[in-house]
Coordinates of C-alpha atoms in Angstrom, one line a residue:
X149 CA 34.9 -1.7 -14.9
X150 CA 35.9 0.5 -12.0
X151 CA 33.3 1.4 -9.4
X152 CA 32.0 4.9 -9.6
X153 CA 29.7 5.0 -6.6
X154 CA 27.8 8.3 -6.6
X155 CA 28.0 10.9 -3.9
X156 CA 25.4 10.6 -1.2
X157 CA 23.4 13.5 -2.7
X158 CA 23.5 12.1 -6.2
X159 CA 22.6 8.6 -4.9
X160 CA 19.5 10.1 -3.1
X161 CA 18.4 11.8 -6.4
X162 CA 18.8 8.5 -8.3
X163 CA 16.9 6.6 -5.7
X164 CA 14.1 9.2 -5.7
X165 CA 13.9 8.9 -9.5
X166 CA 13.7 5.1 -9.5
X167 CA 10.8 5.2 -7.0
X168 CA 8.5 6.6 -9.8
X169 CA 9.3 4.0 -12.5
X170 CA 7.4 0.9 -13.3
X171 CA 9.1 -2.4 -12.3
X172 CA 10.1 -3.0 -16.0
X173 CA 11.6 0.5 -16.5
X174 CA 13.2 0.3 -13.1
X175 CA 15.1 -2.9 -13.9
X176 CA 16.2 -1.4 -17.2
X177 CA 17.4 1.7 -15.4
X178 CA 19.3 -0.2 -12.8
X179 CA 21.0 -2.4 -15.5
X180 CA 22.1 0.7 -17.4
X181 CA 23.5 2.3 -14.2
X182 CA 25.4 -0.9 -13.4
X183 CA 26.9 -1.0 -16.9
X184 CA 28.1 2.6 -16.2
X185 CA 29.7 1.4 -12.9
X186 CA 27.2 3.2 -10.8
X187 CA 26.5 1.3 -7.6
X188 CA 23.4 2.2 -5.6
X189 CA 24.2 -0.2 -2.8
X190 CA 23.5 -3.8 -1.9
X191 CA 20.4 -5.4 -3.6
X192 CA 20.9 -9.1 -3.0
X193 CA 18.1 -10.8 -1.0
X194 CA 18.7 -14.5 -0.7
X195 CA 16.0 -17.2 -1.3
X196 CA 15.5 -19.4 1.8
X197 CA 15.0 -23.1 1.7
X198 CA 11.4 -24.0 2.3
X199 CA 11.2 -26.5 5.2
X200 CA 7.5 -26.3 5.9
X201 CA 8.2 -24.5 9.1
X202 CA 6.6 -21.1 10.0
X203 CA 8.4 -18.0 9.0
X204 CA 8.6 -14.5 10.5
X205 CA 6.5 -11.6 9.4
X206 CA 7.9 -8.4 8.0
X207 CA 7.6 -5.4 10.3
X208 CA 4.7 -4.0 8.4
X209 CA 2.9 -7.3 8.5
X210 CA 3.5 -7.6 12.2
X211 CA 1.9 -4.2 12.9
X212 CA -1.0 -5.1 10.6
X213 CA -1.5 -8.4 12.5
X214 CA -1.7 -6.6 15.9
X215 CA -4.0 -3.9 14.5
X216 CA -6.3 -6.6 13.3
X217 CA -6.4 -8.1 16.8
X218 CA -7.2 -4.6 18.3
X219 CA -9.9 -3.9 15.8
X220 CA -11.1 -7.2 14.4
X221 CA -13.6 -7.7 11.6
X222 CA -12.8 -4.3 10.1
X223 CA -12.5 -3.6 6.3
X224 CA -10.3 -0.6 6.7
X225 CA -7.3 -2.7 5.8
X226 CA -8.9 -4.2 2.7
X227 CA -7.7 -3.6 -0.9
X228 CA -10.8 -4.0 -3.2
X229 CA -11.1 -3.3 -6.9
X230 CA -12.8 -4.6 -10.1
X231 CA -11.9 -5.5 -13.6
X232 CA -14.5 -4.8 -16.3
X233 CA -14.2 -7.4 -19.0
X234 CA -15.7 -7.0 -22.5
X235 CA -15.8 -10.0 -24.8
X236 CA -16.4 -13.7 -24.7
X237 CA -15.1 -14.9 -21.3
X238 CA -14.3 -18.5 -20.3
X239 CA -15.0 -18.5 -16.5
X240 CA -13.3 -21.9 -16.1
X241 CA -10.0 -20.6 -17.7
X242 CA -10.2 -17.5 -15.5
X243 CA -10.5 -19.7 -12.4
X244 CA -7.6 -21.8 -13.5
X245 CA -5.6 -18.6 -14.1
X246 CA -6.4 -17.4 -10.5
X247 CA -5.2 -20.7 -9.2
X248 CA -1.9 -20.3 -11.2
X249 CA -1.6 -16.8 -9.7
X250 CA -1.8 -18.3 -6.2
X251 CA 0.8 -20.8 -7.2
X252 CA 3.2 -18.1 -8.5
X253 CA 2.9 -15.8 -5.5
X254 CA 3.4 -17.6 -2.1
X255 CA 2.0 -14.6 -0.2
X256 CA -1.4 -15.1 -1.8
X257 CA -1.6 -18.5 0.0
X258 CA -0.1 -17.5 3.3
X259 CA -1.9 -17.6 6.6
X260 CA -1.0 -15.8 9.8
X261 CA -1.3 -17.7 13.1
X262 CA -0.9 -17.0 16.7
X263 CA 2.1 -18.7 18.3
X264 CA 1.8 -18.0 22.0
X265 CA 1.0 -14.3 21.5
X266 CA 3.4 -13.9 18.6
X267 CA 2.4 -14.0 14.9
X268 CA 3.9 -16.3 12.4
X269 CA 3.3 -16.9 8.7
X270 CA 2.5 -20.3 7.3
X271 CA 2.7 -20.9 3.6
X272 CA 0.1 -23.3 2.3
X273 CA 1.8 -25.5 -0.3
X274 CA -1.2 -25.5 -2.8
X275 CA -4.6 -23.9 -2.9
X276 CA -7.2 -23.9 -5.8
X277 CA -8.9 -20.5 -6.3
X278 CA -12.6 -20.3 -5.9
X279 CA -14.6 -18.1 -8.3
X280 CA -18.3 -17.7 -7.3
X281 CA -20.4 -16.3 -10.1
X282 CA -23.4 -14.0 -9.8
X283 CA -25.6 -13.5 -12.8
X284 CA -27.1 -9.9 -12.9
X285 CA -28.0 -10.0 -16.6
X286 CA -31.8 -10.3 -15.9
X287 CA -31.9 -7.1 -13.9
X288 CA -32.7 -4.0 -16.1
X289 CA -30.6 -0.9 -16.1
X290 CA -30.1 1.3 -14.2
X291 CA -31.0 -1.0 -11.3
X292 CA -28.3 -3.5 -12.5
X293 CA -25.5 -0.9 -12.0
X294 CA -26.7 0.1 -8.6
X295 CA -27.1 -3.6 -7.6
X296 CA -23.5 -4.3 -8.7
X297 CA -22.3 -1.3 -6.7
X298 CA -24.0 -2.6 -3.6
X299 CA -22.8 -6.2 -4.0
X300 CA -19.2 -5.1 -4.7
X301 CA -19.2 -2.8 -1.7
X302 CA -20.7 -5.5 0.6
X303 CA -18.0 -8.0 -0.7
X304 CA -15.3 -5.4 0.0
X305 CA -16.5 -5.1 3.6
X306 CA -16.6 -8.8 4.4
X307 CA -13.9 -9.6 6.9
X308 CA -11.1 -12.0 6.6
X309 CA -9.8 -14.5 9.1
X310 CA -6.0 -14.0 8.9
X311 CA -5.4 -17.6 10.2
X312 CA -7.0 -19.0 7.0
X313 CA -5.5 -18.8 3.5
X314 CA -6.0 -17.5 0.9
X315 CA -6.5 -13.8 2.0
X316 CA -7.7 -13.0 -1.5
X317 CA -11.3 -13.3 -2.7
X318 CA -12.5 -13.3 -6.3
X319 CA -16.1 -13.0 -7.4
X320 CA -17.4 -12.8 -11.0
X321 CA -20.5 -10.7 -11.9
X322 CA -22.1 -11.3 -15.2
X323 CA -23.8 -8.2 -16.6
X324 CA -24.5 -9.3 -20.2
X325 CA -23.4 -12.3 -22.3
X326 CA -20.2 -10.4 -23.2
X327 CA -19.7 -8.1 -20.2
X328 CA -18.5 -9.2 -16.8
X329 CA -16.8 -7.6 -13.7
X330 CA -14.2 -9.6 -11.9
X331 CA -14.2 -8.2 -8.3
X332 CA -11.1 -8.8 -6.2
X333 CA -10.6 -8.3 -2.4
X334 CA -7.3 -8.7 -0.6
X335 CA -6.2 -8.1 2.9
X336 CA -3.5 -5.4 3.2
X337 CA -1.3 -7.8 5.1
X338 CA -0.4 -9.6 1.8
X339 CA -0.5 -6.8 -0.7
X340 CA -0.3 -3.0 -1.4
X341 CA -1.3 -0.6 -4.1
X342 CA 1.7 -1.4 -6.3
X343 CA 0.9 -5.1 -6.0
X344 CA -2.4 -4.7 -7.7
X345 CA -0.8 -3.7 -11.0
X346 CA 1.5 -6.8 -10.8
X347 CA -1.5 -9.0 -9.9
X348 CA -3.5 -7.8 -13.0
X349 CA -0.5 -8.1 -15.2
X350 CA 0.3 -11.6 -14.1
X351 CA -3.4 -12.7 -14.3
X352 CA -3.7 -11.3 -17.8
X353 CA -0.7 -13.2 -19.0
X354 CA -1.8 -16.5 -17.2
X355 CA -5.2 -16.2 -18.9
X356 CA -3.7 -15.6 -22.3
X357 CA -1.3 -18.6 -22.1
X358 CA -4.1 -20.9 -21.0
X359 CA -6.4 -19.7 -23.8
X360 CA -3.7 -20.1 -26.5
X361 CA -1.9 -23.1 -25.0
X362 CA 1.4 -21.1 -25.2
X363 CA 4.3 -20.6 -22.7
X364 CA 4.2 -17.7 -20.2
X365 CA 6.3 -14.6 -20.7
X366 CA 6.3 -13.8 -17.0
X367 CA 9.7 -13.3 -15.5
X368 CA 10.8 -16.1 -13.1
X369 CA 10.6 -15.1 -9.4
X370 CA 13.9 -15.4 -7.7
X371 CA 12.5 -14.8 -4.3
X372 CA 9.1 -14.6 -2.6
X373 CA 7.8 -12.1 -0.1
X374 CA 8.6 -14.4 2.8
X375 CA 12.3 -14.2 1.8
X376 CA 12.1 -10.4 1.9
X377 CA 10.5 -10.5 5.4
X378 CA 13.3 -12.6 6.7
X379 CA 16.0 -10.5 5.0
X380 CA 14.4 -7.2 6.4
X381 CA 14.7 -8.5 9.9
X382 CA 18.3 -9.5 9.4
X383 CA 19.2 -6.3 7.5
X384 CA 17.7 -3.9 10.0
X385 CA 19.9 -4.6 13.0
X386 CA 23.0 -3.2 14.6
X387 CA 24.8 -0.5 12.6
X388 CA 22.2 -0.2 9.8
X389 CA 19.3 0.2 12.3
X390 CA 21.2 2.8 14.3
X391 CA 22.0 4.7 11.1
X392 CA 18.4 4.9 10.0
X393 CA 17.1 5.6 13.5
X394 CA 19.6 8.4 14.0
X395 CA 18.4 10.2 10.9
X396 CA 14.7 9.9 11.9
X397 CA 15.3 11.0 15.5
X398 CA 17.2 14.1 14.3
X399 CA 14.5 14.8 11.7
X400 CA 11.4 14.4 14.0
X401 CA 12.6 15.5 17.4
X402 CA 10.2 18.2 18.8
X403 CA 7.8 17.8 15.8
X404 CA 4.4 19.4 16.6
X405 CA 1.1 17.8 15.7
X406 CA -0.8 19.5 12.9
X407 CA -4.2 20.7 13.8
X408 CA -6.5 21.1 10.8
X409 CA -9.7 22.8 12.0
X410 CA -12.5 20.3 12.4
X411 CA -16.1 20.7 11.5
X412 CA -17.2 18.1 14.1
X413 CA -15.8 17.0 17.4
X414 CA -13.3 14.2 17.2
X415 CA -14.7 10.9 18.5
X416 CA -12.7 9.2 21.3
X417 CA -12.4 6.0 19.1
X418 CA -12.0 6.3 15.3
X419 CA -14.7 4.8 13.2
X420 CA -12.5 4.7 10.0
X421 CA -15.4 5.9 8.0
X422 CA -14.3 7.5 4.8
X423 CA -15.7 9.5 1.9
X424 CA -14.2 11.0 -1.3
X425 CA -14.2 14.3 -3.1
X426 CA -12.2 14.6 -6.3
X427 CA -11.6 17.1 -9.1
X428 CA -9.5 17.5 -12.1
X429 CA -6.6 20.0 -12.0
X430 CA -7.0 22.6 -14.8
X431 CA -5.2 21.4 -17.9
X432 CA -3.1 24.5 -18.2
X433 CA -2.2 24.3 -14.5
X434 CA -1.1 20.6 -14.7
X435 CA 1.1 21.4 -17.7
X436 CA 2.7 24.5 -16.0
X437 CA 3.4 22.5 -12.8
X438 CA 5.5 20.0 -14.8
X439 CA 7.4 22.8 -16.6
X440 CA 7.9 24.7 -13.3
X441 CA 9.3 21.6 -11.6
X442 CA 11.8 21.0 -14.4
X443 CA 13.0 24.6 -14.2
X444 CA 13.3 24.6 -10.4
X445 CA 15.3 21.2 -10.6
X446 CA 12.7 19.4 -8.4
X447 CA 10.3 16.6 -9.0
X448 CA 6.6 17.2 -9.6
X449 CA 5.9 15.5 -6.2
X450 CA 8.1 18.1 -4.5
X451 CA 6.3 21.0 -6.1
X452 CA 2.9 19.6 -5.2
X453 CA 4.1 18.8 -1.6
X454 CA 5.3 22.3 -1.1
X455 CA 2.0 23.7 -2.3
X456 CA 0.1 21.5 0.0
X457 CA 2.3 22.5 2.9
X458 CA 1.6 26.2 2.1
X459 CA -2.1 25.5 2.1
X460 CA -1.8 23.8 5.6
X461 CA 0.3 26.5 7.0
X462 CA -2.4 29.1 6.2
X463 CA -5.3 27.0 7.2
X464 CA -3.8 25.6 10.4
X465 CA -1.7 28.7 11.3
X466 CA 1.4 26.5 11.9
X467 CA 4.9 26.7 10.4
X468 CA 6.1 23.2 11.5
X469 CA 4.4 20.9 9.0
X470 CA 4.7 17.1 9.4
X471 CA 2.9 15.0 6.7
X472 CA 2.9 11.3 5.9
X473 CA 3.6 10.0 2.4
X474 CA 3.4 6.4 1.2
X475 CA 6.3 5.1 -0.7
X476 CA 6.5 1.9 -2.8
X477 CA 9.7 0.8 -1.0
X478 CA 10.7 -1.5 -3.8
X479 CA 14.3 -0.1 -4.0
X480 CA 15.8 -3.6 -4.8
X481 CA 15.5 -5.4 -8.1
X482 CA 14.3 -8.7 -6.6
X483 CA 11.1 -7.1 -5.2
X484 CA 10.0 -5.4 -8.5
X485 CA 7.8 -8.4 -9.6
X486 CA 6.5 -9.5 -6.2
X487 CA 3.0 -9.2 -4.7
X488 CA 3.4 -8.2 -1.0
X489 CA 3.1 -5.6 1.7
X490 CA 6.2 -3.5 0.8
X491 CA 4.7 0.0 1.0
X492 CA 6.1 2.2 3.8
X493 CA 4.9 5.4 5.3
X494 CA 7.5 8.2 5.6
X495 CA 7.2 11.3 7.8
X496 CA 8.2 14.4 5.9
X497 CA 8.8 17.5 8.2
X498 CA 9.4 20.9 6.8
X499 CA 9.8 24.2 8.5
X500 CA 8.1 27.2 6.9
X501 CA 9.6 29.6 9.5
X502 CA 11.1 32.9 8.3
X503 CA 8.5 33.6 5.5
X504 CA 10.6 32.1 2.8
X505 CA 10.0 32.5 -0.9
X506 CA 8.5 29.7 -3.0
X507 CA 12.0 28.9 -4.4
X508 CA 13.5 28.9 -0.9
X509 CA 10.8 26.6 0.4
X510 CA 11.5 24.2 -2.5
X511 CA 15.2 24.3 -1.4
X512 CA 14.0 22.9 2.0
X513 CA 11.5 20.4 0.6
X514 CA 14.0 18.8 -1.8
X515 CA 16.7 17.6 0.7
X516 CA 14.0 16.6 3.2
X517 CA 12.3 14.4 0.6
X518 CA 15.5 12.9 -0.7
X519 CA 16.7 12.3 2.8
X520 CA 13.5 10.4 3.6
X521 CA 13.9 8.3 0.5
X522 CA 17.5 7.5 1.5
X523 CA 16.3 6.2 4.8
X524 CA 13.1 4.5 3.7
X525 CA 14.2 1.0 4.8
X526 CA 13.1 1.7 8.4
X527 CA 9.5 0.6 8.5
X528 CA 7.1 3.2 10.0
X529 CA 6.0 0.6 12.5
X530 CA 9.6 0.3 13.8
X531 CA 10.0 4.0 13.9
X532 CA 6.9 4.4 16.1
X533 CA 8.2 1.7 18.3
X534 CA 11.7 3.1 18.7
X535 CA 10.5 6.7 19.2
X536 CA 8.2 5.5 22.0
X537 CA 5.5 7.9 20.9
X538 CA 2.5 8.3 23.2
X539 CA -0.4 6.2 22.0
X540 CA -3.9 7.8 21.5
X541 CA -6.7 5.6 20.0
X542 CA -8.4 8.6 18.6
X543 CA -5.5 9.6 16.2
X544 CA -2.5 8.2 14.4
X545 CA 1.0 8.7 15.7
X546 CA 3.2 11.5 14.2
X547 CA 0.7 12.7 11.6
X548 CA -3.0 12.6 10.8
X549 CA -2.7 13.9 7.1
X550 CA -1.0 12.2 4.2
X551 CA -0.1 13.5 0.7
X552 CA 1.0 11.5 -2.3
X553 CA 1.5 11.6 -6.0
X554 CA 0.1 8.3 -7.3
X555 CA 1.8 6.8 -10.3
X556 CA 1.1 3.1 -10.0
X557 CA 1.9 1.5 -13.4
X558 CA -1.2 1.2 -15.7
X559 CA -2.5 -2.4 -15.9
X560 CA -2.7 -4.2 -19.2
X561 CA -5.7 -3.2 -21.4
X562 CA -6.6 -6.8 -22.3
X563 CA -7.2 -10.2 -20.7
X564 CA -6.5 -12.5 -23.5
X565 CA -9.2 -11.8 -26.1
X566 CA -11.0 -9.5 -23.7
X567 CA -10.8 -5.7 -23.5
X568 CA -10.2 -4.8 -19.8
X569 CA -10.8 -1.7 -17.9
X570 CA -11.0 -0.7 -14.2
X571 CA -14.2 -0.8 -12.1
X572 CA -14.2 1.0 -8.8
X573 CA -16.5 1.4 -5.9
X574 CA -16.2 4.6 -3.9
X575 CA -14.1 4.2 -0.7
X576 CA -16.0 3.8 2.5
X577 CA -13.0 3.9 4.9
X578 CA -9.9 5.9 5.6
X579 CA -7.2 5.4 8.1
X580 CA -6.3 9.1 8.5
X581 CA -8.1 12.3 9.0
X582 CA -7.3 13.3 5.4
X583 CA -5.5 11.4 2.7
X584 CA -4.8 13.8 -0.2
X585 CA -3.3 12.6 -3.4
X586 CA -2.8 13.6 -7.0
X587 CA -3.3 10.8 -9.5
X588 CA -1.9 11.2 -13.0
X589 CA -4.4 9.9 -15.5
X590 CA -4.6 10.1 -19.3
X591 CA -6.8 13.2 -19.1
X592 CA -4.3 15.1 -16.8
X593 CA -4.1 15.2 -13.0
X594 CA -6.9 14.3 -10.7
X595 CA -6.9 15.7 -7.1
X596 CA -8.5 13.3 -4.6
X597 CA -9.3 13.8 -1.0
X598 CA -10.3 10.8 1.1
X599 CA -11.5 12.2 4.4
X600 CA -13.2 11.1 7.6
X601 CA -16.8 12.5 7.6
X602 CA -16.9 12.3 11.4
X603 CA -14.5 15.2 11.3
X604 CA -15.1 17.2 8.1
X605 CA -17.9 18.1 5.7
X606 CA -17.7 17.6 1.9
X607 CA -18.0 21.4 1.5
X608 CA -14.9 21.9 3.6
X609 CA -13.0 19.4 1.5
X610 CA -14.0 21.0 -1.8
X611 CA -13.0 24.4 -0.5
X612 CA -9.6 23.0 0.5
X613 CA -9.2 21.5 -3.0
X614 CA -10.0 24.8 -4.7
X615 CA -7.7 26.7 -2.4
X616 CA -4.9 24.2 -3.1
X617 CA -5.2 24.9 -6.8
X618 CA -5.2 28.6 -6.1
X619 CA -1.9 28.2 -4.1
X620 CA -0.3 26.1 -6.9
X621 CA -1.3 28.7 -9.6
X622 CA 0.4 31.5 -7.6
X623 CA 3.5 29.4 -7.0
X624 CA 4.2 28.8 -10.7
X625 CA 3.3 32.4 -11.6
X626 CA 5.6 34.0 -9.1
X627 CA 8.2 31.7 -7.5
X628 CA 10.1 34.7 -6.1
X629 CA 7.2 35.8 -3.9
X630 CA 7.2 35.0 -0.2
X631 CA 4.6 32.7 1.4
X632 CA 2.9 35.6 3.2
X633 CA 2.0 37.1 -0.2
X634 CA 0.2 33.9 -1.3
X635 CA -3.5 34.1 -0.9
X636 CA -6.1 31.3 -0.5
X637 CA -8.6 33.5 -2.5
X638 CA -8.5 33.6 -6.3
X639 CA -9.5 36.8 -8.1
X640 CA -13.2 35.8 -8.4
X641 CA -13.4 34.9 -4.7
X642 CA -11.7 38.1 -3.7
X643 CA -14.1 40.1 -5.8
X644 CA -17.1 38.3 -4.4
X645 CA -16.1 38.4 -0.7
X646 CA -14.4 41.9 -0.6
X647 CA -16.4 43.8 -3.2
X648 CA -19.7 42.3 -4.2
X649 CA -20.9 41.1 -0.8
X650 CA -19.9 44.4 0.8
X651 CA -22.2 46.3 -1.5
X652 CA -24.6 47.0 1.3
X653 CA -25.7 50.5 0.2
X654 CA -29.5 50.9 0.2
X655 CA -31.7 53.9 -0.8
X656 CA -33.5 55.3 2.2
X657 CA -36.4 57.7 2.2
X658 CA -34.8 61.0 3.4
X659 CA -38.1 62.4 4.7
X660 CA -38.3 59.6 7.3
X661 CA -36.3 58.9 10.5
X662 CA -35.1 55.4 11.3
X663 CA -37.6 55.0 14.1
X664 CA -40.4 56.0 11.8
X665 CA -39.3 53.6 9.1
X666 CA -39.0 50.8 11.6
X667 CA -42.5 51.5 12.9
X668 CA -43.9 51.2 9.4
X669 CA -42.2 47.8 9.0
X670 CA -43.5 46.6 12.4
X671 CA -47.0 47.6 11.4
X672 CA -46.8 46.0 8.0
X673 CA -45.0 42.8 8.9
X674 CA -45.3 42.1 12.7
X675 CA -44.7 38.3 12.4
X676 CA -41.8 38.4 9.9
X677 CA -38.4 37.4 11.3
X678 CA -36.4 40.4 12.2
X679 CA -33.3 39.0 14.1
X680 CA -31.6 35.6 14.1
X681 CA -29.0 34.8 16.7
X682 CA -27.9 31.1 17.0
X683 CA -31.1 29.2 17.6
X684 CA -33.1 32.3 18.7
X685 CA -35.3 34.2 16.4
X686 CA -37.2 37.5 17.0
X687 CA -40.3 38.7 15.1
X688 CA -40.5 42.4 14.3
X689 CA -43.3 42.8 16.8
X690 CA -41.2 41.2 19.5
X691 CA -38.2 43.3 18.6
X692 CA -40.4 46.5 18.9
X693 CA -41.6 45.4 22.3
X694 CA -38.1 44.8 23.6
X695 CA -36.6 48.0 22.1
X696 CA -39.5 50.0 23.6
X697 CA -38.9 48.4 27.0
X698 CA -35.2 49.2 26.8
X699 CA -35.9 52.8 25.8
X700 CA -38.2 53.3 28.8
X701 CA -35.6 51.7 31.1
X702 CA -32.8 54.1 29.8
X703 CA -35.1 57.1 30.3
X704 CA -35.7 56.1 33.9
X705 CA -31.9 56.0 34.4
X706 CA -31.7 59.6 33.2
X707 CA -30.7 59.1 29.6
X708 CA -31.9 61.9 27.4
X709 CA -31.5 63.1 23.8
X710 CA -27.9 63.3 22.5
X711 CA -26.5 61.3 25.4
X712 CA -24.2 58.4 24.4
X713 CA -25.1 54.9 25.6
X714 CA -22.8 51.9 25.3
X715 CA -24.6 48.8 23.9

């Protein structure tokens, strides 16, 4: 079959589409493309011989290792989640399954050690998983639920020693005889968000095979994460490194920092404290956003990104918008079934100069997004290093706000004979000022803002979420309108702020003058607050005294009736 390599533009669009598929669907799509003779580029990552010697870290792992040394004992780089299990559970089989999981994925039994100031990863040949059990069944509800929340949150905060494997912890909480929560905590240096769905899928299959004594249906892993780390360092050299760097230098030269108005003064050193606010997008709006994206020949992510950029333009009064967006970075078939730290952070820069229409803005967002996907192999850590960006401990380099459309594959719904669901504890940390994302869920689209409470209030975040939906609604209704015509106020807010709250007309006794009416109020309510300015308050009696003193002073200066006085 002859090679029919796509044009650069078509290749970018294909890569962008593959990013949002599950590992299984991605492999099928790649196979179909190959059968049609469409080549998306080299995908072969060789498996290295294991000699027992230490191996290099990936670029992302290396930066994570240094960050851990700068801010040790922090949980900001932990991935923690729970699995709620309904049914008759065999804890010993679950522990065996966890041990088999560690056997399958080398990265789960990898330690990171200091070799004269440089990190290296050491793969431990064999580790048996530990599964401590905590029985909460004797605690009555609702105390049991709150106790579980507290214990899980405490477990998520407990630090790891990166020099000791495994960097994954499991703990089993028994709620009733047929209900348990398996709580898992991993360090980000060995996993990412996409990895969690692979971990749950593999664990469910390993438990099933042990329970039934059958063979596993899991695909054989041709490589391990350490092979990827070695390949990445070999791949990103010379011509390929220069090609990627040239693109990003050209894209980001002269980029301005985005200044979202703060509610509190920025601390000199970040605390990484985090809180969440979330809301569901209106069902009709979610449906129309998908239809609108198809008609405009863009992805849903591009439409949402453009809307978020419009919001930031109006709130920050800036036209040069640089946002970060996480990307799975699994653009090679061999990595689709691996647990590991693959996720990369891309800097998306869009100019909103010239007051473009919504359609025109999408015409800018699309090539920017596709170009970033085309050059996603360059790790963000390497980009920061090569651009020689000034370091400031109080903020992240390049951007402080991220935006994403989350579409991590849904985990299986069963663990052998057990029904399985997710169990979450609200995030207590965030690495950026604001991490905004839309998560597609069975009920529709959920908008989540993870923010730093040292900088913003919850009310500010909720207001921004409401304004974001207002912008999106106007985009799909009138794509030909210019950005200056888009308002952050919906019809109800406009009516309240401009009309209702400006209805200040009051009936006034026509037979009285203002001084006469004021004298009556002073006499009737001398201790009632009359004026508030900052922290200062004046009672009516005090206001009367001060106004009388001012009147006497003006008279002494020669001011008489019908003379104008500037106040």
